[in-house]
Coordinates of N, CA and C in Angstrom, one line a residue:
Chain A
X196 N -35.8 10.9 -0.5 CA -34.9 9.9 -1.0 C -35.0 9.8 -2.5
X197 N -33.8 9.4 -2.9 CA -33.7 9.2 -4.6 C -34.4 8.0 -4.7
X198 N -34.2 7.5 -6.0 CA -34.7 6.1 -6.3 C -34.7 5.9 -8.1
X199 N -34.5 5.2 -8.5 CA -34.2 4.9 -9.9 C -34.8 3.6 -10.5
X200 N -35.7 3.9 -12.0 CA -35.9 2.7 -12.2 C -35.7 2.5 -13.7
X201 N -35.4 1.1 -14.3 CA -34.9 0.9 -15.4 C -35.6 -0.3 -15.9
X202 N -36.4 0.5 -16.4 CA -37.5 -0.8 -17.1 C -37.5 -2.3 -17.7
X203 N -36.3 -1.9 -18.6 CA -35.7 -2.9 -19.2 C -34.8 -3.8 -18.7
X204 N -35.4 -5.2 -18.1 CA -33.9 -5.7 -17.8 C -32.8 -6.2 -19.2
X205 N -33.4 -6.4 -20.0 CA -32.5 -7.0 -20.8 C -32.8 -6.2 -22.0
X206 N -32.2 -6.2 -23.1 CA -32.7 -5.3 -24.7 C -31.3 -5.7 -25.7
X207 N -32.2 -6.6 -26.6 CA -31.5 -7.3 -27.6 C -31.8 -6.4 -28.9
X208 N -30.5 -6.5 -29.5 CA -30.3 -5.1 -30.9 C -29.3 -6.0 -31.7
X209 N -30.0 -5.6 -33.0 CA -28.7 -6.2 -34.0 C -27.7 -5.4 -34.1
X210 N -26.5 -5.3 -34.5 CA -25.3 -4.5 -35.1 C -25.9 -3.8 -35.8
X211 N -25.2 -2.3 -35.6 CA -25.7 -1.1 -36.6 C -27.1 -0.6 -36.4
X212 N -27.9 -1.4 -35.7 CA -29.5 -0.8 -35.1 C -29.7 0.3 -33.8
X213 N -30.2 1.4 -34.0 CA -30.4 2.3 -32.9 C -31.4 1.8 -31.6
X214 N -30.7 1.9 -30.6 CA -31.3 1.5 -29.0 C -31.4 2.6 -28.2
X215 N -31.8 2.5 -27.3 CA -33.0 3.4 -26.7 C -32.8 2.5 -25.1
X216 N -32.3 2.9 -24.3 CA -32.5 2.4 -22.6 C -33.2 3.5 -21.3
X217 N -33.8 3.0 -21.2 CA -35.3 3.8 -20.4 C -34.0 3.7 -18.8
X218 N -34.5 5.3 -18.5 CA -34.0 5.2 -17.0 C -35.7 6.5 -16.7
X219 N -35.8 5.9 -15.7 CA -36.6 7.3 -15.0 C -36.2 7.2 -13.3
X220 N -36.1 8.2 -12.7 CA -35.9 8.8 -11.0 C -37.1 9.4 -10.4
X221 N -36.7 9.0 -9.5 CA -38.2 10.1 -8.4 C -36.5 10.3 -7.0
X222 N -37.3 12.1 -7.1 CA -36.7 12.7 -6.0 C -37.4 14.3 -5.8
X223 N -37.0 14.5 -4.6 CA -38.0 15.9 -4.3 C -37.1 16.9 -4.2
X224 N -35.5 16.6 -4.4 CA -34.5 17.5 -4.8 C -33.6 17.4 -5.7
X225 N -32.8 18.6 -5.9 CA -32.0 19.0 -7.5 C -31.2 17.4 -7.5
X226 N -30.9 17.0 -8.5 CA -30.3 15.8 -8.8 C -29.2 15.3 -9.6
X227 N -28.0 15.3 -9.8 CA -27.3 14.7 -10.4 C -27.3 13.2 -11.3
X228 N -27.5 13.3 -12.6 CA -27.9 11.8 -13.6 C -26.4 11.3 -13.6
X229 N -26.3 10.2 -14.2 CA -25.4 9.5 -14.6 C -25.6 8.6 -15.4
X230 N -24.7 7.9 -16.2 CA -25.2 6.3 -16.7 C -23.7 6.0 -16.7
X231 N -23.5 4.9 -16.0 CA -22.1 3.8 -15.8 C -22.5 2.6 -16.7
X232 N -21.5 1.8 -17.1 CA -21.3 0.7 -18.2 C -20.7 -0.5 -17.1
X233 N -20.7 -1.6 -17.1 CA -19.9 -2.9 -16.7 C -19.9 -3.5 -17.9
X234 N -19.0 -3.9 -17.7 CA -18.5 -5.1 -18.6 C -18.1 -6.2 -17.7
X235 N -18.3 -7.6 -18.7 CA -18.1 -8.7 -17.8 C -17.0 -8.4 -16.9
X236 N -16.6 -9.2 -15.1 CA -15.7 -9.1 -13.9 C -14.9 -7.9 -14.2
X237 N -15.9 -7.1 -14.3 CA -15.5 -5.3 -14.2 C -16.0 -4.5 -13.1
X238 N -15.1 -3.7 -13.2 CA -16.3 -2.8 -12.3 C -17.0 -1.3 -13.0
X239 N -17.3 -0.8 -12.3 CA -18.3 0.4 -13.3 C -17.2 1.4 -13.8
X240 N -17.8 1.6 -15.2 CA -17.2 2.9 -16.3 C -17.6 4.5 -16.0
X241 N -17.7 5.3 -16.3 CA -18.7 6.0 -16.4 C -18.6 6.5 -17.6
X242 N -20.2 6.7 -18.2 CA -20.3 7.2 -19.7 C -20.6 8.5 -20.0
X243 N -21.7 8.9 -19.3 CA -21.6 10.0 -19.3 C -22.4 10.6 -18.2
X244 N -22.2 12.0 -18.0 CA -23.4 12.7 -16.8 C -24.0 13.9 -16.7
X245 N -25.2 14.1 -16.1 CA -25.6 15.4 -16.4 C -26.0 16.1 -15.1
X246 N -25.1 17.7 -14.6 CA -25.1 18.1 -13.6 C -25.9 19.3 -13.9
X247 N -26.0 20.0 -14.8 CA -26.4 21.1 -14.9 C -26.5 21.7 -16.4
X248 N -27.3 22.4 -16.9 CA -27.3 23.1 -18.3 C -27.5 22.3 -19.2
X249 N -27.1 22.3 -20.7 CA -28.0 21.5 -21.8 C -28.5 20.4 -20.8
X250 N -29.4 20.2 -21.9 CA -30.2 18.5 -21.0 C -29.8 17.6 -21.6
X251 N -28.9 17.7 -23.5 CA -28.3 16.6 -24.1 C -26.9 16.7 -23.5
X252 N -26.6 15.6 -23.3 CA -25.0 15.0 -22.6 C -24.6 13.7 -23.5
X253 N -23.7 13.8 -24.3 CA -22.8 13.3 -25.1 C -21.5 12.2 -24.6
X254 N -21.1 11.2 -24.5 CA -20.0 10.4 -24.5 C -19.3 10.6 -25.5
X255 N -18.0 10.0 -25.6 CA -17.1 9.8 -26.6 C -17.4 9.2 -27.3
X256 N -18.0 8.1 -26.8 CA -18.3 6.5 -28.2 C -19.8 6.7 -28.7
X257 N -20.2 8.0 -28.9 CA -21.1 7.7 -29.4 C -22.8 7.5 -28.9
X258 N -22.6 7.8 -27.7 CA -23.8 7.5 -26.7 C -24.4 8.8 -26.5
X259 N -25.9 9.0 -26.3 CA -25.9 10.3 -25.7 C -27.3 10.2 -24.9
X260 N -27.7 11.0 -23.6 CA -29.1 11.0 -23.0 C -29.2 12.5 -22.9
X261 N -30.7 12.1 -22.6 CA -31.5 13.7 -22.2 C -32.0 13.7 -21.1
X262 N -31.5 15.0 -20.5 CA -32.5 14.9 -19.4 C -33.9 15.8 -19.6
X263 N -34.8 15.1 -19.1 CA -36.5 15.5 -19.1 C -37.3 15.6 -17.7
X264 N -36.4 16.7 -17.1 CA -37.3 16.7 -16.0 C -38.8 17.0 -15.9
X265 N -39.6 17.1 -16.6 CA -41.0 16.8 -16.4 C -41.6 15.9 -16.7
X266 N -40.6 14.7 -16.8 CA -40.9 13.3 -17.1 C -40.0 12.7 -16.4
X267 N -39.2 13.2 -15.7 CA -38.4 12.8 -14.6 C -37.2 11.2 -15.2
X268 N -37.1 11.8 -16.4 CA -36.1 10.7 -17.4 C -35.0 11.2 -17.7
X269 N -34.1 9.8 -18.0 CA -32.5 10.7 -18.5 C -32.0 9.4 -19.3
X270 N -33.0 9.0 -20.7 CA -32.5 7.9 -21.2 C -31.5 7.6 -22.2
X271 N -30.6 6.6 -22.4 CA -29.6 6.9 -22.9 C -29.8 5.9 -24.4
X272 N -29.3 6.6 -25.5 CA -29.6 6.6 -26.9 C -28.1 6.0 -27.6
X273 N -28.3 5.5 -28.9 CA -27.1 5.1 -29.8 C -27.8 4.9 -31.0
X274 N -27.2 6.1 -32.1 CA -27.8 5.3 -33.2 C -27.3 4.1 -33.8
X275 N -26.1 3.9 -33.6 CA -25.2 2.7 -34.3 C -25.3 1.9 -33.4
X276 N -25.6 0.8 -32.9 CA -24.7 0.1 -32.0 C -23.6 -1.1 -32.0
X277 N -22.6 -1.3 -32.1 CA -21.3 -2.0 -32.0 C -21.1 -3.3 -31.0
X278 N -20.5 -4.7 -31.3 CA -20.7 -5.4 -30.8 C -19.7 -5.2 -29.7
X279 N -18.9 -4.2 -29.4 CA -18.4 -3.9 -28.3 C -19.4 -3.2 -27.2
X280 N -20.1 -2.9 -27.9 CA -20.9 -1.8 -26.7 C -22.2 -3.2 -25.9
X281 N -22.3 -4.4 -25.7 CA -22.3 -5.7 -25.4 C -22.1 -5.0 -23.9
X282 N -22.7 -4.7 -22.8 CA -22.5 -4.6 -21.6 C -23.7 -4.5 -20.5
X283 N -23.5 -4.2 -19.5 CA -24.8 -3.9 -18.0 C -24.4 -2.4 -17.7
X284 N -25.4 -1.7 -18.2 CA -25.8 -0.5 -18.6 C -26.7 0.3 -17.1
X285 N -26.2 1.3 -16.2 CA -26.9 1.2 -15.4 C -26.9 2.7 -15.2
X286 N -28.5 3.2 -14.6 CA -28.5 4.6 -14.9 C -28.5 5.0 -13.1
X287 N -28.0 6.0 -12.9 CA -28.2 6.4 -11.6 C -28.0 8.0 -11.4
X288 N -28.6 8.4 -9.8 CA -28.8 9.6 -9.7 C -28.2 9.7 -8.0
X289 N -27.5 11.0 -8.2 CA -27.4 11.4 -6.7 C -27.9 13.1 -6.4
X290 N -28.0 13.3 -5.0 CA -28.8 14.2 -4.9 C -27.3 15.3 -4.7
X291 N -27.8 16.4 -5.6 CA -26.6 17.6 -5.9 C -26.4 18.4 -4.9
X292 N -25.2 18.3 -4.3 CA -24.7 18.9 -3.1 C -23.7 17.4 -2.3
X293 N -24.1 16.1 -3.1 CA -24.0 15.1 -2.2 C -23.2 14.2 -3.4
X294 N -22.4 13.4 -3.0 CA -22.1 12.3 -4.4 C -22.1 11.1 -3.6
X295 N -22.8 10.2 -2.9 CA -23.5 9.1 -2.8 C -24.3 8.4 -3.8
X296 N -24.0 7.9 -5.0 CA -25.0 7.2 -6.0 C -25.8 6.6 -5.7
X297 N -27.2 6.4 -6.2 CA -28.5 5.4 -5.6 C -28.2 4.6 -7.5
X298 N -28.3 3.5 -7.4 CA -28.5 2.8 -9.1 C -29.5 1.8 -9.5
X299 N -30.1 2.1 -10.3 CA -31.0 1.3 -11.2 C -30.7 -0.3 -11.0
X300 N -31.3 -1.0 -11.3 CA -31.4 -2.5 -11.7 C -30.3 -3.2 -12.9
X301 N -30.5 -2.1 -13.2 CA -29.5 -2.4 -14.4 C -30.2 -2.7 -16.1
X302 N -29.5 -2.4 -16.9 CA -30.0 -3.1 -18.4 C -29.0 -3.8 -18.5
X303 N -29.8 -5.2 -19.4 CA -28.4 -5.7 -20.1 C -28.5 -5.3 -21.4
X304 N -27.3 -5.1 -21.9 CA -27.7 -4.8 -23.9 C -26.8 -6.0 -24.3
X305 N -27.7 -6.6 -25.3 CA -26.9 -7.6 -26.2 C -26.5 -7.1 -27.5
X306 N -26.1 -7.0 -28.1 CA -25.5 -6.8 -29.4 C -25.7 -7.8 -30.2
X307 N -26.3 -8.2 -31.5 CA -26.3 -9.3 -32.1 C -25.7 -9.3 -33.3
X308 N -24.6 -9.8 -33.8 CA -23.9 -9.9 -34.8 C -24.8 -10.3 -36.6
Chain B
X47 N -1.1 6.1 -14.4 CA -1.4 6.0 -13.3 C -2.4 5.0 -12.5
X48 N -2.0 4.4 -11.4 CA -3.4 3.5 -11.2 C -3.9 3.8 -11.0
X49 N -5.4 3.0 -11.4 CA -6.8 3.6 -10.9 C -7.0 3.3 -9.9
X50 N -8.6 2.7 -9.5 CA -8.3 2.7 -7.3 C -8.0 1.1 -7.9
X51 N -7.5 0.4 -6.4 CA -6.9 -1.1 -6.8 C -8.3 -1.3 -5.1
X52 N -8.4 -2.4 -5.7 CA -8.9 -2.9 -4.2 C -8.2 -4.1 -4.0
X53 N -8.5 -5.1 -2.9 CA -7.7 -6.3 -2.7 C -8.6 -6.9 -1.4
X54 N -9.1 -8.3 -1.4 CA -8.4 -9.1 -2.5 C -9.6 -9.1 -4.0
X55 N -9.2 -10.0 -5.1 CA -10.3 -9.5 -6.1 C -11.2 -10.8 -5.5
X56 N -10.9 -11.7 -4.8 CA -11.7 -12.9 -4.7 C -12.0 -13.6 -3.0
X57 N -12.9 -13.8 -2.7 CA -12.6 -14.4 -1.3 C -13.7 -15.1 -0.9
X58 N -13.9 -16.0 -0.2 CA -14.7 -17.3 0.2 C -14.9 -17.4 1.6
X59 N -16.0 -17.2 2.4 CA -16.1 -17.2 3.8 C -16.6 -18.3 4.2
X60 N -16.7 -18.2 5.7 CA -18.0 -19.3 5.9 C -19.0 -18.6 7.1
X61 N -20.1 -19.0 6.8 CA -21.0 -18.2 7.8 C -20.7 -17.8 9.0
X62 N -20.8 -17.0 9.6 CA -20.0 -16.2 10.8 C -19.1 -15.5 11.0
X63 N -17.7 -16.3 9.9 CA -17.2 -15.3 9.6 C -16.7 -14.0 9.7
X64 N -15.6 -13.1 9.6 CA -15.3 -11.5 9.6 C -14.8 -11.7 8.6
X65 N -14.9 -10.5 7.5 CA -14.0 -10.2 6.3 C -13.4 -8.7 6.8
X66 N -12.6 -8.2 6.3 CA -12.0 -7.3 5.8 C -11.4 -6.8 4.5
X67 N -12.6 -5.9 3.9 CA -11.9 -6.0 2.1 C -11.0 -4.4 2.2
X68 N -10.3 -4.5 1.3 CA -9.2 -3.1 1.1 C -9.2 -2.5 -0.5
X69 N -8.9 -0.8 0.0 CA -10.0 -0.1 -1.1 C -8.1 0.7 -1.0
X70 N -7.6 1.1 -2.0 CA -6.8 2.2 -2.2 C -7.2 3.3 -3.5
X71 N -7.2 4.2 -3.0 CA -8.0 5.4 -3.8 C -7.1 6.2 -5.1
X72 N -7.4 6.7 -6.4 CA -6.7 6.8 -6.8 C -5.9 8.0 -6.8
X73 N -4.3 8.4 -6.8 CA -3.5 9.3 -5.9 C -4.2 10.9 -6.2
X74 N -4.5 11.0 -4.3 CA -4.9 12.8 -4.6 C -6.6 12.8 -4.6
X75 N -7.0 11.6 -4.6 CA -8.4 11.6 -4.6 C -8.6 11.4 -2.7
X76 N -9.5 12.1 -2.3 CA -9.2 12.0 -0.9 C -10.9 10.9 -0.2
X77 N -11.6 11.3 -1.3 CA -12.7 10.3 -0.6 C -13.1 9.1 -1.4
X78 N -13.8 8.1 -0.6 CA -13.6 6.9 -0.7 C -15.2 6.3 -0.2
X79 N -15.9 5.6 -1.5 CA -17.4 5.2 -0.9 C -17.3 3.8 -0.9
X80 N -18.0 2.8 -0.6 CA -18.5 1.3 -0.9 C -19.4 1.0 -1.5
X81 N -19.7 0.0 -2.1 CA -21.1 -0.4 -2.6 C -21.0 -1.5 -2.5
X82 N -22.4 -2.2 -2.2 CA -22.3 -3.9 -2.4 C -23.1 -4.0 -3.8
X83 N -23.2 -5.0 -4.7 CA -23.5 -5.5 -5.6 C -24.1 -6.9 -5.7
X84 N -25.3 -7.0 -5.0 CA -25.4 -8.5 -5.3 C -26.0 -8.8 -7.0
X85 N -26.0 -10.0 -7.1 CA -26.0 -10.6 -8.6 C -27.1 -10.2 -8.9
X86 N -26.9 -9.5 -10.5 CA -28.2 -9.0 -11.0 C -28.9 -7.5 -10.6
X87 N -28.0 -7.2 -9.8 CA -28.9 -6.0 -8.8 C -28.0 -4.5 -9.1
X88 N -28.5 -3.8 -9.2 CA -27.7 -2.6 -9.1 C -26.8 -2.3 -7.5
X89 N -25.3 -1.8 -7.6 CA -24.8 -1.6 -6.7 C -25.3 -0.4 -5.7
X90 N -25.4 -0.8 -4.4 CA -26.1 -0.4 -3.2 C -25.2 0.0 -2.3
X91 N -25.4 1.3 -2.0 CA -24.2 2.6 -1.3 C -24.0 2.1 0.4
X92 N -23.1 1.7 0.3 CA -23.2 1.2 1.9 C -22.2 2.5 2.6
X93 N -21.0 2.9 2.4 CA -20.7 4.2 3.4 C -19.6 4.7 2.1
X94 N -19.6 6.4 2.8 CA -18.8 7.0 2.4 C -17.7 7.9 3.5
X95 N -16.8 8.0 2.8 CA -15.4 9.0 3.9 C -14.9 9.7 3.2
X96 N -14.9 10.7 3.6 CA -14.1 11.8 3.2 C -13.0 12.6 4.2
X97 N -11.8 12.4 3.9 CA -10.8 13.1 5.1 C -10.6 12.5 5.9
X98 N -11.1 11.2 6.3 CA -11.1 10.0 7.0 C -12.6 10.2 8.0
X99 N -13.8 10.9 7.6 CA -14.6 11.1 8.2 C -16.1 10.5 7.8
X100 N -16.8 10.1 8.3 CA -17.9 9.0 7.5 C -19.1 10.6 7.2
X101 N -19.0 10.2 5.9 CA -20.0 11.4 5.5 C -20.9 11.2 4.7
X102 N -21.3 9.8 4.7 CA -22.8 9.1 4.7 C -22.8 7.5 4.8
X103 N -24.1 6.8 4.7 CA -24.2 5.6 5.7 C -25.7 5.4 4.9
X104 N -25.2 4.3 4.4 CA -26.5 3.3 3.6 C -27.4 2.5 4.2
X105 N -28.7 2.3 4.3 CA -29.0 1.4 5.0 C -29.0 -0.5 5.1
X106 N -27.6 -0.4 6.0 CA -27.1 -1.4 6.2 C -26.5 -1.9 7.9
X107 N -26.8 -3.0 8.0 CA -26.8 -3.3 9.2 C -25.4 -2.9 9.9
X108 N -25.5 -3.0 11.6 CA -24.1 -2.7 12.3 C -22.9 -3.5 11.8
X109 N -23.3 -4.4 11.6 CA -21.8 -5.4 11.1 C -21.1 -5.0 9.9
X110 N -22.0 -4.2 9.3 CA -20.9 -3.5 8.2 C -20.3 -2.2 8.8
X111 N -18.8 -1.9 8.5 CA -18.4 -0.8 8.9 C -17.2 -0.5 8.3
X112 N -16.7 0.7 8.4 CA -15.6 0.9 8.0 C -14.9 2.3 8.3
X113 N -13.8 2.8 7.5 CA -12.8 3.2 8.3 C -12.0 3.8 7.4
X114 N -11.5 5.2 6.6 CA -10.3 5.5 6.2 C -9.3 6.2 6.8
X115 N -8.0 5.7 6.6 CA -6.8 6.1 7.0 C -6.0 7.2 6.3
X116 N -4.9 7.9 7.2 CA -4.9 8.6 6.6 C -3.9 8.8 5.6
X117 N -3.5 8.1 4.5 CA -3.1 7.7 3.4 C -4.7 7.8 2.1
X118 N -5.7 8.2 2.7 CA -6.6 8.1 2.2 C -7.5 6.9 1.7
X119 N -6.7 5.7 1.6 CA -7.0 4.6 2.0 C -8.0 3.9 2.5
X120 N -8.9 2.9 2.2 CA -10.2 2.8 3.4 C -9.9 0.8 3.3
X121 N -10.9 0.6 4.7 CA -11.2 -0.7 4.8 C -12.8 -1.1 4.8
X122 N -13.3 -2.1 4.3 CA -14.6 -2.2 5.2 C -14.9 -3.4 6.0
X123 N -15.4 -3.7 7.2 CA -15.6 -4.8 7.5 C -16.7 -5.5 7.4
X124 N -16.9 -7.1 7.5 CA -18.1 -7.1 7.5 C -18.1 -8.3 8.6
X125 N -18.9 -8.5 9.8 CA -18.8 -9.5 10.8 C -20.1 -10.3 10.7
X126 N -19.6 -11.5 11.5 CA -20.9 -12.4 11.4 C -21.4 -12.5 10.0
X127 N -21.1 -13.4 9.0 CA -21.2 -12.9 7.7 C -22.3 -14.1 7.6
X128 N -23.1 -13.0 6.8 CA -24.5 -14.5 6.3 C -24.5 -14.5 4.5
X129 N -24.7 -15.7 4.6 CA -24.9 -15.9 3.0 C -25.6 -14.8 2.0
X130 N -26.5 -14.2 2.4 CA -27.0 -12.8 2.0 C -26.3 -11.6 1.6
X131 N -24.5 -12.0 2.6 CA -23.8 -10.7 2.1 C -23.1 -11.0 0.6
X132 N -22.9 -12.8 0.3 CA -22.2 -12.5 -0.6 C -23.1 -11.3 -2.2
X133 N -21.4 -11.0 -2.5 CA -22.1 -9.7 -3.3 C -20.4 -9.7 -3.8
X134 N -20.5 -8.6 -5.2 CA -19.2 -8.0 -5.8 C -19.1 -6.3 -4.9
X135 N -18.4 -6.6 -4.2 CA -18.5 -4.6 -3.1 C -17.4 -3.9 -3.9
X136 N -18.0 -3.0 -4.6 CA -17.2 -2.0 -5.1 C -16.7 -0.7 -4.1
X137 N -15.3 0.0 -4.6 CA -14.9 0.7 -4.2 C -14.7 2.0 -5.0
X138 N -15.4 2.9 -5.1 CA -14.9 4.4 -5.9 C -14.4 5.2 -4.9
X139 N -13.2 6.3 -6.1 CA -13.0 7.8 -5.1 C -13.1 8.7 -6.2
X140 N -13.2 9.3 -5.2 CA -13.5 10.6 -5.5 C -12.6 12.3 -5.6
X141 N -12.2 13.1 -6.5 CA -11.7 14.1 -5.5 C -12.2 14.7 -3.9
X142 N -13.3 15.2 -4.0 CA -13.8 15.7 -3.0 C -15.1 14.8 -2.8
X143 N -15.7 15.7 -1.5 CA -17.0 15.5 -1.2 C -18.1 16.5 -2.0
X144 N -19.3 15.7 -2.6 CA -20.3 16.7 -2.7 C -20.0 17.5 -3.5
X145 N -20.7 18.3 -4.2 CA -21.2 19.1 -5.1 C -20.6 18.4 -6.9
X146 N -20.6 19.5 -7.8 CA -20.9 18.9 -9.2 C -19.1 18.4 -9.2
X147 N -18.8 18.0 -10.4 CA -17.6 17.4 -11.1 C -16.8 16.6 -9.6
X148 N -17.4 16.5 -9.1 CA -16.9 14.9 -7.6 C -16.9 13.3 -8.6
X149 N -16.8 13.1 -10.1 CA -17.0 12.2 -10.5 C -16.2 10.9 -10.2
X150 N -17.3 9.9 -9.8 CA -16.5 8.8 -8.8 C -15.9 7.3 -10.0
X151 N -15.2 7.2 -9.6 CA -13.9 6.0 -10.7 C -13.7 5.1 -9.6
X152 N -14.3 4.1 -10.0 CA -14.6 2.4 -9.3 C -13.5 2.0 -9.9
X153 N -13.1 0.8 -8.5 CA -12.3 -0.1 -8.5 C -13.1 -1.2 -9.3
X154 N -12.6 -2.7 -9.5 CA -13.2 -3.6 -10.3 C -13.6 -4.9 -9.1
X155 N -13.6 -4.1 -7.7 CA -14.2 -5.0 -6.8 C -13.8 -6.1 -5.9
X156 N -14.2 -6.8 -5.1 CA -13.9 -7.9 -4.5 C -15.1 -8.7 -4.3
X157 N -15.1 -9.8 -4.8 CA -16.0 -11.1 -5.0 C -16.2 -11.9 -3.7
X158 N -17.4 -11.5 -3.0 CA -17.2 -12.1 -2.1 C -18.1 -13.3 -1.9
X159 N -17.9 -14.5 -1.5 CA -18.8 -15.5 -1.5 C -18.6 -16.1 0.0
X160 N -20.0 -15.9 0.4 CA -20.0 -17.0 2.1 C -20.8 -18.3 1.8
X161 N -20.4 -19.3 2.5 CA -20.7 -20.8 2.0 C -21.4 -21.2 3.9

């Protein structure tokens, strides 16, 4: 069985400061990462994901994670951050051959003006 | 194009209760998963259908269940409802089942509260 954990429930950043959101997984097969966004009475985005090859995976806005499988991590990075990017940040993994998501706890990121 | 729509976005039970929430997928995407979301918690996989066929199952009791049609369409139900279910239950689809680029696009949910 998958399983996901996200250290951080909450992570307060000023505007323009680089953030860092901790995801790590435990599983005993190949895995599919992800990281989805909510915004307030939303439902999930997706930002970005990593199925296979490079381990860096890139978003549009600026986001980007690595995967580290001998650390069993896929945490997702910003050097800028934007009071738009203000959301519940949630990292998740399914097992590859399968698309059932298992998800994290969630982060919140605040953005501070 | 619309994305998946679910319906309703809001609903209020009372303990015992039946719900039935509705998931429409977005066009050409053939599978259809659930999740519940209670507050604060990461959303939790309760079934998936693909082709109208259940092709996984979260660990969640008998009174949840559900069903896609074949418009691709799904329902889920939930019976005897206890305060424990209220939760936000999301709805994603999917093109296919399984393997890489299946990336799933959520609906924005149905709010469910039992009183």
């Amino acid at each position: 069985a998958q399983s996901v954990t996200q250290l951080d429930s909450q992570v307060p950043v000023f505007e323009e400061a680089p953030v860092e959101l901790r995801c790590n997984y435990s599983s005993s097969v190949s895995v599919y990462l992800f990281w989805y966004v909510q915004y307030p009475n939303q439902g999930l985005q997706l930002l970005l994901k990593y199925l296979s090859g490079s381990t860096l995976v890139e978003s549009i806005n600026g986001f980007e994670a690595e995967f580290n499988k001998s650390q069993t991590s896929f945490h997702l990075r910003k050097p800028s951050v934007h009071i738009s990017d203000t959301a519940e940040y949630f990292c998740a993994v399914s097992e590859a051959g399968a698309n059932n998501l298992f998800f994290g706890t969630g982060t919140r990121l605040t953005v501070i003006p | 194009d619309a994305g998946v729509t679910q319906s309703p976005t809001h609903l209020i039970k009372t303990r015992g209760q039946h719900v039935t929430l509705r998931c429409s997928p977005i066009s050409g995407h053939k599978s259809v998963s659930w999740y519940q979301q209670v507050l604060g918690q990461g959303p939790q996989f309760i079934f998936q259908y693909y082709e109208k066929e259940e092709r996984g199952r979260g660990n969640f009791p008998d009174r949840f269940s559900a069903r896609q049609f074949p418009n691709y369409s799904s329902e889920l139900n939930v019976n005897a409802l206890l305060l424990g279910d209220s939760a936000l239950y999301l709805c994603a689809s999917s093109l296919f089942w399984g393997g890489p680029n299946t990336e799933a696009f959520f609906g924005q949910g149905t709010r469910l509260t039992v009183v």
